[in-house]
PDB file of N, CA and C in Angstrom:
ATOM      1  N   UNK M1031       8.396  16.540 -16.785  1.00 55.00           N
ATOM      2  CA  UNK M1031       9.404  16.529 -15.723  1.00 55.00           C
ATOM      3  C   UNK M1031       8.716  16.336 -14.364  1.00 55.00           C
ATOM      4  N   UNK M1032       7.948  17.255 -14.293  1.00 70.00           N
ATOM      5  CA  UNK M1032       7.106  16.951 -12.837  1.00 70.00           C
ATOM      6  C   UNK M1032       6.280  15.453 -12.591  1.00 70.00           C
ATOM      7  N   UNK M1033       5.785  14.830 -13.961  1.00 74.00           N
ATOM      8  CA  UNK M1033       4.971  13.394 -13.877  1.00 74.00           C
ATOM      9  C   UNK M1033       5.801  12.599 -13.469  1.00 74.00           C
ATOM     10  N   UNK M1034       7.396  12.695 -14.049  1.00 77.00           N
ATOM     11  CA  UNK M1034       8.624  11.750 -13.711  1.00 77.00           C
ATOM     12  C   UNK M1034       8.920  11.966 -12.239  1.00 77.00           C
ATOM     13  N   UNK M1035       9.037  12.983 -11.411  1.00 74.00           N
ATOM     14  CA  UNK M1035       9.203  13.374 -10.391  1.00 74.00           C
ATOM     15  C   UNK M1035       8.054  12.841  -9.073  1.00 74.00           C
ATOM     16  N   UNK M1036       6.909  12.474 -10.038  1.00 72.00           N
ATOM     17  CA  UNK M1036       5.935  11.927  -8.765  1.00 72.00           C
ATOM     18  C   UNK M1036       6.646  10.201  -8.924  1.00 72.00           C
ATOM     19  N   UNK M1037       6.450  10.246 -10.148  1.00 70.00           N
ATOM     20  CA  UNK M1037       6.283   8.667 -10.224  1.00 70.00           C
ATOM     21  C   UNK M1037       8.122   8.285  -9.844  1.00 70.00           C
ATOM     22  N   UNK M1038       8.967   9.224  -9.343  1.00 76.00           N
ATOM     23  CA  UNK M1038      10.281   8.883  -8.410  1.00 76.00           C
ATOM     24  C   UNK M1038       9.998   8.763  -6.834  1.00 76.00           C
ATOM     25  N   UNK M1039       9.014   9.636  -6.442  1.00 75.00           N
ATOM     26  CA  UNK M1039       8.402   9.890  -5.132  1.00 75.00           C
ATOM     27  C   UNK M1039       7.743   8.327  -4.715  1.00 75.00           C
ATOM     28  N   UNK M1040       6.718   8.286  -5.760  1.00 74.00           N
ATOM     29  CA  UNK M1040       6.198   6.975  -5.694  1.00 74.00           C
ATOM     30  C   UNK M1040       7.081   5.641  -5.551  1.00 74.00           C
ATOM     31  N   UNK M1041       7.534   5.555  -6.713  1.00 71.00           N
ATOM     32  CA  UNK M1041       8.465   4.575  -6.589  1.00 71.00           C
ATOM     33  C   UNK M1041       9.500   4.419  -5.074  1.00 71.00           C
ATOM     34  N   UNK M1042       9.575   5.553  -4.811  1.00 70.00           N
ATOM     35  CA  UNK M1042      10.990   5.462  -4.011  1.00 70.00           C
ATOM     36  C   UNK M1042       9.860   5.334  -2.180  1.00 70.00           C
ATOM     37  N   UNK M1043       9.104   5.037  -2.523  1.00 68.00           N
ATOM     38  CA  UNK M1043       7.640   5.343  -1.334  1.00 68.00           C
ATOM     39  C   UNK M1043       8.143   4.028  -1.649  1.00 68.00           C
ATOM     40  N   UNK M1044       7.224   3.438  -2.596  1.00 66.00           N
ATOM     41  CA  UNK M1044       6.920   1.753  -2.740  1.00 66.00           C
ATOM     42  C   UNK M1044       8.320   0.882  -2.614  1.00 66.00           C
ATOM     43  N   UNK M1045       9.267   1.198  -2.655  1.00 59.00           N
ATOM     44  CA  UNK M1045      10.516   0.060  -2.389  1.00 59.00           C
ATOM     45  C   UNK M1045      10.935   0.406  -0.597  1.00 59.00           C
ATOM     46  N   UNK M1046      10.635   1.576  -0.578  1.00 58.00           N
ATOM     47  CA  UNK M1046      11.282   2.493   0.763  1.00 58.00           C
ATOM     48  C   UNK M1046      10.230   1.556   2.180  1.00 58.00           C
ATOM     49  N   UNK M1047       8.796   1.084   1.820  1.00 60.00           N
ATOM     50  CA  UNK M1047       8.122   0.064   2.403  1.00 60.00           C
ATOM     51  C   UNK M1047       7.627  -1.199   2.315  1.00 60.00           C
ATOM     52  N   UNK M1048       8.314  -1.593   1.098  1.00 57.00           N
ATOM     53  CA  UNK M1048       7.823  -3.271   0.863  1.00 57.00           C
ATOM     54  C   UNK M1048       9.404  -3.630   1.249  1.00 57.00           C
ATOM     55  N   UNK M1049      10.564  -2.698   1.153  1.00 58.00           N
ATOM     56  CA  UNK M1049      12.008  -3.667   1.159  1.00 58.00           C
ATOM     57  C   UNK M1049      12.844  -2.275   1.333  1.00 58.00           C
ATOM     58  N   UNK M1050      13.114  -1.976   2.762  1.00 58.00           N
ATOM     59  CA  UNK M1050      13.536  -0.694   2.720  1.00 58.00           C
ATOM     60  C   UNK M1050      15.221  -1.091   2.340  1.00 58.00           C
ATOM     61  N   UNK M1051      16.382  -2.633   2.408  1.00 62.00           N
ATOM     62  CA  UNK M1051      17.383  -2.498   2.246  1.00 62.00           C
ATOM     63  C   UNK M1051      17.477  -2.474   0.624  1.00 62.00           C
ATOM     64  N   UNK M1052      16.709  -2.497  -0.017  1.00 62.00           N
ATOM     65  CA  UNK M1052      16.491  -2.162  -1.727  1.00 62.00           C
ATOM     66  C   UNK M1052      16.923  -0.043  -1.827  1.00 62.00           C
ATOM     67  N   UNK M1053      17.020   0.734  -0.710  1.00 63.00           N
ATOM     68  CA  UNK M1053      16.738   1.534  -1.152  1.00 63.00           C
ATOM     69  C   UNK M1053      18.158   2.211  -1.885  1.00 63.00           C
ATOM     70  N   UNK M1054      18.860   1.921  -1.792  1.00 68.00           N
ATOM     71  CA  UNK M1054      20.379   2.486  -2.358  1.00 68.00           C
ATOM     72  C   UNK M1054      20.099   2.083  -3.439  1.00 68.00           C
ATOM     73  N   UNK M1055      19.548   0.677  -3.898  1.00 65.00           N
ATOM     74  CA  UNK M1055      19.571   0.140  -5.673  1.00 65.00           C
ATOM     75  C   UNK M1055      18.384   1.311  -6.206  1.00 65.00           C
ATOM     76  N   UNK M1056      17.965   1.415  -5.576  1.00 58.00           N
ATOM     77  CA  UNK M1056      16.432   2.478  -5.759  1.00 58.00           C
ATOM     78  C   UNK M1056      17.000   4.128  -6.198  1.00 58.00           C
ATOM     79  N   UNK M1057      18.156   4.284  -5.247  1.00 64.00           N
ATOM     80  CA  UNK M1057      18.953   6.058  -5.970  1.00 64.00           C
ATOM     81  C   UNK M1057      19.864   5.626  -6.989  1.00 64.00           C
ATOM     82  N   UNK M1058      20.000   4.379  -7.248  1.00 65.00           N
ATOM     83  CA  UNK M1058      21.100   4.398  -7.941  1.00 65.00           C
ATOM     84  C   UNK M1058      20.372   4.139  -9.749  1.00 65.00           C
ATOM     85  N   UNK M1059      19.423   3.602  -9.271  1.00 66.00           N
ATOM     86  CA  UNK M1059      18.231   2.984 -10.848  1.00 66.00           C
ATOM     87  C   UNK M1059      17.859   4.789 -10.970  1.00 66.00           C
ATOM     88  N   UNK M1060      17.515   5.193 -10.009  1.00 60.00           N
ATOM     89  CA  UNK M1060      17.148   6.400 -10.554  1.00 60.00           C
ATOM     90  C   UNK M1060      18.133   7.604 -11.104  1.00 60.00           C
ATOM     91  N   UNK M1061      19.077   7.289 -10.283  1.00 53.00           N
ATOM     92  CA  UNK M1061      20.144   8.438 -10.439  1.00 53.00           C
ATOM     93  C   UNK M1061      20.993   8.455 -11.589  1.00 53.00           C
TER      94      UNK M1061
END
């Protein structure tokens, strides 16, 4: 649970600065 939880941090880091208007598809893939 916690490895999934970085690699959401991460992920949501890496779209949040290569393409920050990606980030709603980004809570929604995750959510």
């Amino acid at each position: 649970m916690s490895s999934r939880s970085v690699m959401k941090s991460e992920f949501k880091s890496t779209v949040h600065t290569s393409a920050p208007k990606y980030e709603p598809i980004c809570w929604l893939s995750i959510s």
